[in-house]
PDB file of C-alpha atoms and ligand atoms in Angstrom:
ATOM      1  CA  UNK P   1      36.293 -28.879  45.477  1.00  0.00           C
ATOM      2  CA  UNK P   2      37.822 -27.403  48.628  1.00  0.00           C
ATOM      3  CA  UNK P   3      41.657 -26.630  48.674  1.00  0.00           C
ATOM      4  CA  UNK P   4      42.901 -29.750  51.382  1.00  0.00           C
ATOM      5  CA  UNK P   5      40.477 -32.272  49.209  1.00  0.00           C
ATOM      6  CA  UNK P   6      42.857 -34.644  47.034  1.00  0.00           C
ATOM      7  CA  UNK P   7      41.717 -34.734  43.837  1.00  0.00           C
ATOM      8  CA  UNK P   8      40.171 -37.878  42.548  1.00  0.00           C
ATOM      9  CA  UNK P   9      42.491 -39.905  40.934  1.00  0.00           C
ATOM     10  CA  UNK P  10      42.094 -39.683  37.303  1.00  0.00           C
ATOM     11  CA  UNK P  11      42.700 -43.424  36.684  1.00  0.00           C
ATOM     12  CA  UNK P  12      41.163 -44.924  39.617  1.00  0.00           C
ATOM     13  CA  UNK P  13      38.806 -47.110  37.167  1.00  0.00           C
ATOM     14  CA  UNK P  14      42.235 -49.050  35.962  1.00  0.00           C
ATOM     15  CA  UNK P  15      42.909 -52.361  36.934  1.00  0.00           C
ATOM     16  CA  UNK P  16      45.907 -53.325  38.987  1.00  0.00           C
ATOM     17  CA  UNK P  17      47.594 -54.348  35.722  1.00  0.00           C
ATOM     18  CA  UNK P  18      46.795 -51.129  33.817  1.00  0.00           C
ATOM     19  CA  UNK P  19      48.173 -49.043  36.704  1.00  0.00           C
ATOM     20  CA  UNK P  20      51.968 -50.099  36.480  1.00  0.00           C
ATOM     21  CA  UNK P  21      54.393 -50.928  33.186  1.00  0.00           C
ATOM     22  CA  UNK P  22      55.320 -55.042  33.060  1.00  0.00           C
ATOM     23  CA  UNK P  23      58.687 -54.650  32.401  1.00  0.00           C
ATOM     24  CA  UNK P  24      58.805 -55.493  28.930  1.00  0.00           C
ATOM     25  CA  UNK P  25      56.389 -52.569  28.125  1.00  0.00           C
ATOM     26  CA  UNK P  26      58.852 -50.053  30.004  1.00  0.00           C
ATOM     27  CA  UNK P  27      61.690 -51.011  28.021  1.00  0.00           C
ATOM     28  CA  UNK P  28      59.970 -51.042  24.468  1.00  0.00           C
ATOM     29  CA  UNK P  29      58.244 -47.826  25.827  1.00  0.00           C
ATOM     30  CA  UNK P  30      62.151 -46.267  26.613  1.00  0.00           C
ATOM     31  CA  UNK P  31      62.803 -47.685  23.005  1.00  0.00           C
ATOM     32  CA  UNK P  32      59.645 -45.689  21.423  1.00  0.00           C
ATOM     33  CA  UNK P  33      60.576 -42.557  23.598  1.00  0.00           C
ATOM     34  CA  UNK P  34      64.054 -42.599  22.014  1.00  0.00           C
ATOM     35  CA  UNK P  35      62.749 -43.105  18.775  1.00  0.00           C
ATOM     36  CA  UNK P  36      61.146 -39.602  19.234  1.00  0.00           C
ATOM     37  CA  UNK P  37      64.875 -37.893  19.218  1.00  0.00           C
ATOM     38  CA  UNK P  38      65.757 -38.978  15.660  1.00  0.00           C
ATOM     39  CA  UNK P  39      64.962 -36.626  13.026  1.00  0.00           C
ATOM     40  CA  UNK P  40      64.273 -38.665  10.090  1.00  0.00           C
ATOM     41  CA  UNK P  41      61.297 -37.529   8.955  1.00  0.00           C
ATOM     42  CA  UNK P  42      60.342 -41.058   7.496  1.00  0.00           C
ATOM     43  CA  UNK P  43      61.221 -43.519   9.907  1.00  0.00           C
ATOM     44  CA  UNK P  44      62.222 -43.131  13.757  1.00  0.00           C
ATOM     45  CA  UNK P  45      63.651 -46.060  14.676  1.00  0.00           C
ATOM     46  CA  UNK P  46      64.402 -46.607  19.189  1.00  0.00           C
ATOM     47  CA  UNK P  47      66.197 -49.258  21.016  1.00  0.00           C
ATOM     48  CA  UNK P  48      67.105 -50.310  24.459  1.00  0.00           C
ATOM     49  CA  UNK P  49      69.539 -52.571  25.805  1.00  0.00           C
ATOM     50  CA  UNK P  50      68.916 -54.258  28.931  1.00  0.00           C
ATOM     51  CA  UNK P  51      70.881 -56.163  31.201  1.00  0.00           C
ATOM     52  CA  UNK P  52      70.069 -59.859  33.257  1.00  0.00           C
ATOM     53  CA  UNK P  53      69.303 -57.679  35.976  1.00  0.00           C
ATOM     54  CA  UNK P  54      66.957 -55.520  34.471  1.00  0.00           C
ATOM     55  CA  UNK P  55      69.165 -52.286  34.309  1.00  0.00           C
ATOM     56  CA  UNK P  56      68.881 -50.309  31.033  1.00  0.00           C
ATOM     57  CA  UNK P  57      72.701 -50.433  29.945  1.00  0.00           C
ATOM     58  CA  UNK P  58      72.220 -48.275  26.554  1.00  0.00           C
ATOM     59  CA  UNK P  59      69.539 -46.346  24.675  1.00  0.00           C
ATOM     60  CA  UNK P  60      69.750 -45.177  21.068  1.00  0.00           C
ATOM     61  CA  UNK P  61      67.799 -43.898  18.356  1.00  0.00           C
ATOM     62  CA  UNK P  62      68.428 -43.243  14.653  1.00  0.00           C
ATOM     63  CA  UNK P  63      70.657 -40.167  13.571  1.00  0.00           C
ATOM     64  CA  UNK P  64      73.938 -38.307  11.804  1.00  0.00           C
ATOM     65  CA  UNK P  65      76.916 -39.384  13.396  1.00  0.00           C
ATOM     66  CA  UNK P  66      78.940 -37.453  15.387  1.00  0.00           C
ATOM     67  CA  UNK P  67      79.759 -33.890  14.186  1.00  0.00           C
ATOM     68  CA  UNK P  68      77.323 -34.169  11.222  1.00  0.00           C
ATOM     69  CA  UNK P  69      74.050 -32.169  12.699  1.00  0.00           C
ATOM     70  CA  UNK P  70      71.301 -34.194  11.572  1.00  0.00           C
ATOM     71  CA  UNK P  71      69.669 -30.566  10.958  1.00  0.00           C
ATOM     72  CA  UNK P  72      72.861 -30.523   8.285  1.00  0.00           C
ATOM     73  CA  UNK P  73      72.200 -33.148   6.408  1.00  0.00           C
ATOM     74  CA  UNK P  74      70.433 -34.917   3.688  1.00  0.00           C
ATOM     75  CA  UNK P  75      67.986 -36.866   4.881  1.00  0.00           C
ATOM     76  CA  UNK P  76      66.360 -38.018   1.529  1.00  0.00           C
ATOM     77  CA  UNK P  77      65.480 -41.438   0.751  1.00  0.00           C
ATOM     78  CA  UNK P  78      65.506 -41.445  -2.751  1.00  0.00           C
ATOM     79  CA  UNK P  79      66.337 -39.172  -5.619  1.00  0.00           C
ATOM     80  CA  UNK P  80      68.810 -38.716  -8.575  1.00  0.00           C
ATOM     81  CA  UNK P  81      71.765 -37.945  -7.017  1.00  0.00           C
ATOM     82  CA  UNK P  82      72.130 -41.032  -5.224  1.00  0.00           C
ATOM     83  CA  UNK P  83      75.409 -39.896  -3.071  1.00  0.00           C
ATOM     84  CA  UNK P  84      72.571 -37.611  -0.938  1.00  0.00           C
ATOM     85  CA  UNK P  85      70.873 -40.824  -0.041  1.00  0.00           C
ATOM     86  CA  UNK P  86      70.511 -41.059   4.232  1.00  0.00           C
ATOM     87  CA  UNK P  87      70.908 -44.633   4.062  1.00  0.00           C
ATOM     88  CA  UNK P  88      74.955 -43.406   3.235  1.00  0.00           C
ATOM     89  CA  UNK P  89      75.292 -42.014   6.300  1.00  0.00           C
ATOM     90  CA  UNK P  90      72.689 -42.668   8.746  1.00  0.00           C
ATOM     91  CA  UNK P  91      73.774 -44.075  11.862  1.00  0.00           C
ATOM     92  CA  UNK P  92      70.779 -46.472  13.259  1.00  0.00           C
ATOM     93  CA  UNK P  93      69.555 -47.283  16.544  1.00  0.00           C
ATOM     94  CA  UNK P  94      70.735 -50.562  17.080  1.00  0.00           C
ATOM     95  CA  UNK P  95      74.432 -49.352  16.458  1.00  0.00           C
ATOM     96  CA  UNK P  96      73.620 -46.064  18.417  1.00  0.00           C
ATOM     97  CA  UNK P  97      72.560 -47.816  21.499  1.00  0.00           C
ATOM     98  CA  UNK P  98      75.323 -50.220  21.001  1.00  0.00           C
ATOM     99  CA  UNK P  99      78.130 -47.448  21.005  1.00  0.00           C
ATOM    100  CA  UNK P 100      76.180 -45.758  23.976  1.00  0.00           C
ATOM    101  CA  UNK P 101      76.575 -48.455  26.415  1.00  0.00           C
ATOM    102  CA  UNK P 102      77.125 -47.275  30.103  1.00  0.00           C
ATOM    103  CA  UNK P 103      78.241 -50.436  30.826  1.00  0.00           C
ATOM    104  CA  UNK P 104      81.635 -52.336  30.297  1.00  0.00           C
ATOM    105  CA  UNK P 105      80.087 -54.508  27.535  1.00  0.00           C
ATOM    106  CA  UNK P 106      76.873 -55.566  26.712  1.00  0.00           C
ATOM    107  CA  UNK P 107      77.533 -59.475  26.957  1.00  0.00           C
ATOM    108  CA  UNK P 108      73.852 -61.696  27.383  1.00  0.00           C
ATOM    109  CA  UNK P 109      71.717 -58.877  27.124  1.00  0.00           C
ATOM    110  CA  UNK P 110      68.486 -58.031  25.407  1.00  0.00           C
ATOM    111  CA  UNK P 111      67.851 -55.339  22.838  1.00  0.00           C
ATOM    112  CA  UNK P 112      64.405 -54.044  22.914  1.00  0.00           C
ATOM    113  CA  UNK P 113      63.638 -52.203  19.581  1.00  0.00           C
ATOM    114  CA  UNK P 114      61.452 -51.004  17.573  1.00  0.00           C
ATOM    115  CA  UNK P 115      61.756 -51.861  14.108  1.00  0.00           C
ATOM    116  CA  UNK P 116      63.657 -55.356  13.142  1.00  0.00           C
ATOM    117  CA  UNK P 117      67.299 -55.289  12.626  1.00  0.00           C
ATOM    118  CA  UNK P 118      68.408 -55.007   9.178  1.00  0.00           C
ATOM    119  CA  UNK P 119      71.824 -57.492   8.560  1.00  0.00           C
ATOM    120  CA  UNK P 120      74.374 -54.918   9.274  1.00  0.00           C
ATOM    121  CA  UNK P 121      72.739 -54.098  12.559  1.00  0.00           C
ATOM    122  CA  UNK P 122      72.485 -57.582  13.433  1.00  0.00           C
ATOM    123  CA  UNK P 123      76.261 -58.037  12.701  1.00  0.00           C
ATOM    124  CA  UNK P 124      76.921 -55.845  15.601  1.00  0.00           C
ATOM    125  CA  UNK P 125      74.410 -56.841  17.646  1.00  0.00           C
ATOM    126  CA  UNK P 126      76.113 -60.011  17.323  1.00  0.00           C
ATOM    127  CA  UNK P 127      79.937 -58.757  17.445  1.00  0.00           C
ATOM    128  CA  UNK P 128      78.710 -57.160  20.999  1.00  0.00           C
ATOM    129  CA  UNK P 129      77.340 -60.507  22.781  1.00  0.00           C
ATOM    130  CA  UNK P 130      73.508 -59.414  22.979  1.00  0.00           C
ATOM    131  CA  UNK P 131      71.851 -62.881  23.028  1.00  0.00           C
ATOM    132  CA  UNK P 132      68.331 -61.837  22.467  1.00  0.00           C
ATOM    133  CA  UNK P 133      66.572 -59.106  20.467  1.00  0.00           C
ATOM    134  CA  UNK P 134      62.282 -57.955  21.054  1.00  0.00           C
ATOM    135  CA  UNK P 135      60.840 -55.924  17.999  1.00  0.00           C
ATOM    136  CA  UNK P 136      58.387 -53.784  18.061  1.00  0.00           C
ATOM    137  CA  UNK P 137      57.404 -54.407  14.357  1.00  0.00           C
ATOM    138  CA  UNK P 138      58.660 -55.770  11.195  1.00  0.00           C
ATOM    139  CA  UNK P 139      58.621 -54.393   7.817  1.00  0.00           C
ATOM    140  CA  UNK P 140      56.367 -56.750   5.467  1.00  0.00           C
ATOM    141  CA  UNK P 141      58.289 -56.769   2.217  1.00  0.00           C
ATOM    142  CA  UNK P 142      61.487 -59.842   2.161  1.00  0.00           C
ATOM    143  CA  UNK P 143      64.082 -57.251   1.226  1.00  0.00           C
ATOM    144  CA  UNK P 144      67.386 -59.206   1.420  1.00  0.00           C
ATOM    145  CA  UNK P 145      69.106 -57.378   4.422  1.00  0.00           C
ATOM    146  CA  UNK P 146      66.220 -58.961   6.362  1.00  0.00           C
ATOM    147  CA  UNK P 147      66.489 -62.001   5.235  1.00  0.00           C
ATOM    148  CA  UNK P 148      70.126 -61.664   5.814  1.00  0.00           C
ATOM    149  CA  UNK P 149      69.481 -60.299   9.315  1.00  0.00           C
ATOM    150  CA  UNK P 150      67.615 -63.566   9.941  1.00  0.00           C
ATOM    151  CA  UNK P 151      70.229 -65.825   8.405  1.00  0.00           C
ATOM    152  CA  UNK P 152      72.765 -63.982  11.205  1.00  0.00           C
ATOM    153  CA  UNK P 153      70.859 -64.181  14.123  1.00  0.00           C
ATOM    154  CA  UNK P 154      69.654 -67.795  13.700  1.00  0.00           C
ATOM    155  CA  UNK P 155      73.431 -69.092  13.121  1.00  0.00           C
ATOM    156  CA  UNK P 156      74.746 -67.120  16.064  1.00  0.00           C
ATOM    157  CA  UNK P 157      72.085 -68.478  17.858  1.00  0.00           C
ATOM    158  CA  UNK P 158      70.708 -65.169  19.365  1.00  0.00           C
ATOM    159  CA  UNK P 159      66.645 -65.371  20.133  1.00  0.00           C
ATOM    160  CA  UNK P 160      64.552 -62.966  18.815  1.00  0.00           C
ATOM    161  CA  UNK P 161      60.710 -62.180  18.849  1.00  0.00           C
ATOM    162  CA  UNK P 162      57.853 -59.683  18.440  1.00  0.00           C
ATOM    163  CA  UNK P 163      56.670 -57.850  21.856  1.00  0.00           C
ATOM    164  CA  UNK P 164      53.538 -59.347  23.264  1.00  0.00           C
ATOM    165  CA  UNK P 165      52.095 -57.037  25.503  1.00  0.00           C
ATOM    166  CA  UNK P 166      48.305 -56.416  26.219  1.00  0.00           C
ATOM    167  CA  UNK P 167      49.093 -52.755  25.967  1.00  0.00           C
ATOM    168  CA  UNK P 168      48.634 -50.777  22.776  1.00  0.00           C
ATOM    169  CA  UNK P 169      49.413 -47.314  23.699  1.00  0.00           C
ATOM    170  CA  UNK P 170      51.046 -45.232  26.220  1.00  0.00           C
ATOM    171  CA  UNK P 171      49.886 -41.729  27.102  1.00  0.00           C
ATOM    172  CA  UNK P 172      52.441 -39.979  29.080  1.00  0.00           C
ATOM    173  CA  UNK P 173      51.941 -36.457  30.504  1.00  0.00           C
ATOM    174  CA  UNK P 174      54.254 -33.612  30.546  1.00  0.00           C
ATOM    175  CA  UNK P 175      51.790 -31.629  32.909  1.00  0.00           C
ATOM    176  CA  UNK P 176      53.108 -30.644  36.338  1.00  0.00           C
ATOM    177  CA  UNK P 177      49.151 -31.048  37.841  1.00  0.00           C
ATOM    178  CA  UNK P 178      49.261 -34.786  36.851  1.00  0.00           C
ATOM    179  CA  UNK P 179      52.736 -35.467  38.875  1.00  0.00           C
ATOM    180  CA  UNK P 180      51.355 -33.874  42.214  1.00  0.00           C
ATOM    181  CA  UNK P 181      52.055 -30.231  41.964  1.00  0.00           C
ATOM    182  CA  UNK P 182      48.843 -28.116  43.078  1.00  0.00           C
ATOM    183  CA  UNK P 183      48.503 -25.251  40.863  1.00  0.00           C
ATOM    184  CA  UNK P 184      49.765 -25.037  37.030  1.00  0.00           C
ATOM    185  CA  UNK P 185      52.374 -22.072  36.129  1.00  0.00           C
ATOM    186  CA  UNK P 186      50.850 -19.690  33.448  1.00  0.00           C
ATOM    187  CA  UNK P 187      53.994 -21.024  31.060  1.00  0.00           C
ATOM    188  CA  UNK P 188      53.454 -24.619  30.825  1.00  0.00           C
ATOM    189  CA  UNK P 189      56.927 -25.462  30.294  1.00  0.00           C
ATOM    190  CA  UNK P 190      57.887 -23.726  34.191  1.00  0.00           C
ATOM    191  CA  UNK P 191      56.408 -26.108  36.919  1.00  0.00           C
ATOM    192  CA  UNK P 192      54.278 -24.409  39.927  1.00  0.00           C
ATOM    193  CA  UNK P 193      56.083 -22.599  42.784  1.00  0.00           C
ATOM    194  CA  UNK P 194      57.759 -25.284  44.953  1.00  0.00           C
ATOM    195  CA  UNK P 195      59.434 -26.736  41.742  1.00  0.00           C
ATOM    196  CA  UNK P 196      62.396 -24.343  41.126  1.00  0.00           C
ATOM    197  CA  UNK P 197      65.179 -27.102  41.433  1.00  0.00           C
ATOM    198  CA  UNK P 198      63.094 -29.237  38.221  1.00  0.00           C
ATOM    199  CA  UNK P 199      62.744 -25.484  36.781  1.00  0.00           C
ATOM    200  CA  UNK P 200      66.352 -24.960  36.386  1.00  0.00           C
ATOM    201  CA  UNK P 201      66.627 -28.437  35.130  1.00  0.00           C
ATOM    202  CA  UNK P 202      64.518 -27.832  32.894  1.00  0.00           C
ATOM    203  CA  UNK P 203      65.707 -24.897  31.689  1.00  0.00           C
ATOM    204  CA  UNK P 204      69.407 -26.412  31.148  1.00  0.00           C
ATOM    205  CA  UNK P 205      68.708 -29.413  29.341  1.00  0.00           C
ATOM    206  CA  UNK P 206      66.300 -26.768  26.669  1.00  0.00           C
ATOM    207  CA  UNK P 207      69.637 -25.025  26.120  1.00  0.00           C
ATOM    208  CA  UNK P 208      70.892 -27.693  25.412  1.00  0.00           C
ATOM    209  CA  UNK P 209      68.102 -28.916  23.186  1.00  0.00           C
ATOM    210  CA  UNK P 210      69.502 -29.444  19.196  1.00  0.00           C
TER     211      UNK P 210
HETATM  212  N1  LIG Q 301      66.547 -51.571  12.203  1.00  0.00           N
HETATM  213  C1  LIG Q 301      66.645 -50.317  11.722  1.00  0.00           C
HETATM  214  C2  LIG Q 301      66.184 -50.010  10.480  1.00  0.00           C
HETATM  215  C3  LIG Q 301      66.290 -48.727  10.018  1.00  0.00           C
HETATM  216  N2  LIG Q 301      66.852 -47.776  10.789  1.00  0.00           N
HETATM  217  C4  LIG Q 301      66.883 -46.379  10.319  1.00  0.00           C
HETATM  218  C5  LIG Q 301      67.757 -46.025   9.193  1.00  0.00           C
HETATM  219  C6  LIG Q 301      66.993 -44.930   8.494  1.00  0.00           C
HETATM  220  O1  LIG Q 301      67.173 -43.700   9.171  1.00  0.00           O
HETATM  221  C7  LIG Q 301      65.562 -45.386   8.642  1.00  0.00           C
HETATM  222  C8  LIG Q 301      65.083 -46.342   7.566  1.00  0.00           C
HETATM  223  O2  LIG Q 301      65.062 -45.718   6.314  1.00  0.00           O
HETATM  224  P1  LIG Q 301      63.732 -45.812   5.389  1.00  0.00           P
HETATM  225  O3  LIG Q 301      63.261 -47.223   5.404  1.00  0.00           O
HETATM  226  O4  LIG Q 301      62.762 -44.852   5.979  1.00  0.00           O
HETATM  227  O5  LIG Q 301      64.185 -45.368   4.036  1.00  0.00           O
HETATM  228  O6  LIG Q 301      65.555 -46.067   9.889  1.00  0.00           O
HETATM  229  C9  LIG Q 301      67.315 -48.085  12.047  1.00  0.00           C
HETATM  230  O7  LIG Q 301      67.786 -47.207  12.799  1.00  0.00           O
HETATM  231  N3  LIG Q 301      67.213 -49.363  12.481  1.00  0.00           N
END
């Protein structure tokens, strides 16, 4: 193909639908994406909090609290020494996104999340206002906390229902080529010349990275 030919684009055979996110599928996708921070090794649990005007407000996902590196601590599920359980200290999504808030409160929103609320998460969720709550899934088994959960929500009156969306996957890129930039670095983590203000981003938030 000569250099000034745009490439075909790759998903020209979508439909219209295919080609953008319905909003519902962009928040449970943030909620999903978040759920990829936490470090349990069993279960990564993401939520989202959105506001009536469709602003993300808070995002959390399930991890140590503060000062406790979740590289630090136990994060077994079941052994002898019950004291080392996670559950213990584990702070979970719901709460996390909660507590994030960028917003003054979080009064009439929506959580978007993946896993159903167990009944100490849906204490808070009602203690903050939210009035409705999307899951992503549902464990199967009636432990009590869910039942609990369900008990809460249904008195305090706040909605709450599985995702329907058409959708059942994602795929999201990390590769410079697929975001418009011509030529791939040799490192795939530095973008192609041109890029250097994203390259120092990049490079900052990696520091960062724990
Ligand atoms: N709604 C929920 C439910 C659970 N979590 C967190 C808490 C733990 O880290 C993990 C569940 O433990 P497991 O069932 O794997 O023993 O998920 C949460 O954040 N939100």
């Amino acid at each position: 193909m000569a250099d000034n030919q745009p490439p075909a684009p790759e998903n020209s055979n979508q439909t219209e639908e295919e080609k953008y996110l319905k909003w519902e599928d962009y928040f449970m996708a943030v909620a999903v994406l978040s759920s990829k921070r936490s470090k349990d090794p069993k279960t990564q649990v993401g939520a989202c909090i959105v506001n009536q005007d469709k602003r993300i407000v808070g995002t959390g996902y399930n991890g140590m609290p503060n000062g406790c590196p979740d590289d630090e601590m136990s994060w077994l599920h079941k052994d002898e020494n019950e004291v080392d359980h996670k559950h213990l200290y584990v702070c979970h999504a719901e709460m996390n996104a909660i507590m994030n808030k960028n917003s003054a409160d979080v009064k009439g929103c929506t959580m978007y999340v993946t896993l159903f609320p167990c009944n100490e998460c849906a204490k808070i969720i009602i203690q903050a206002g939210l009035s409705k709550i999307v899951y992503l899934s549902k464990k199967e088994n009636d432990t009590s906390e869910r039942i609990a959960a369900e008990r809460l929500l249904q008195r305090s009156g706040i909605a709450y229902r599985r995702l329907e969306s058409k959708r059942t996957e994602i795929k999201i890129s990390l590769t410079a080529k697929d975001y418009g930039a011509k030529q791939q670095s040799e490192n795939p983590n530095v973008l192609a010349p041109g890029a250097s203000q994203r390259e120092e981003e990049s490079d900052e938030v990696e520091a960062e990275d724990e």
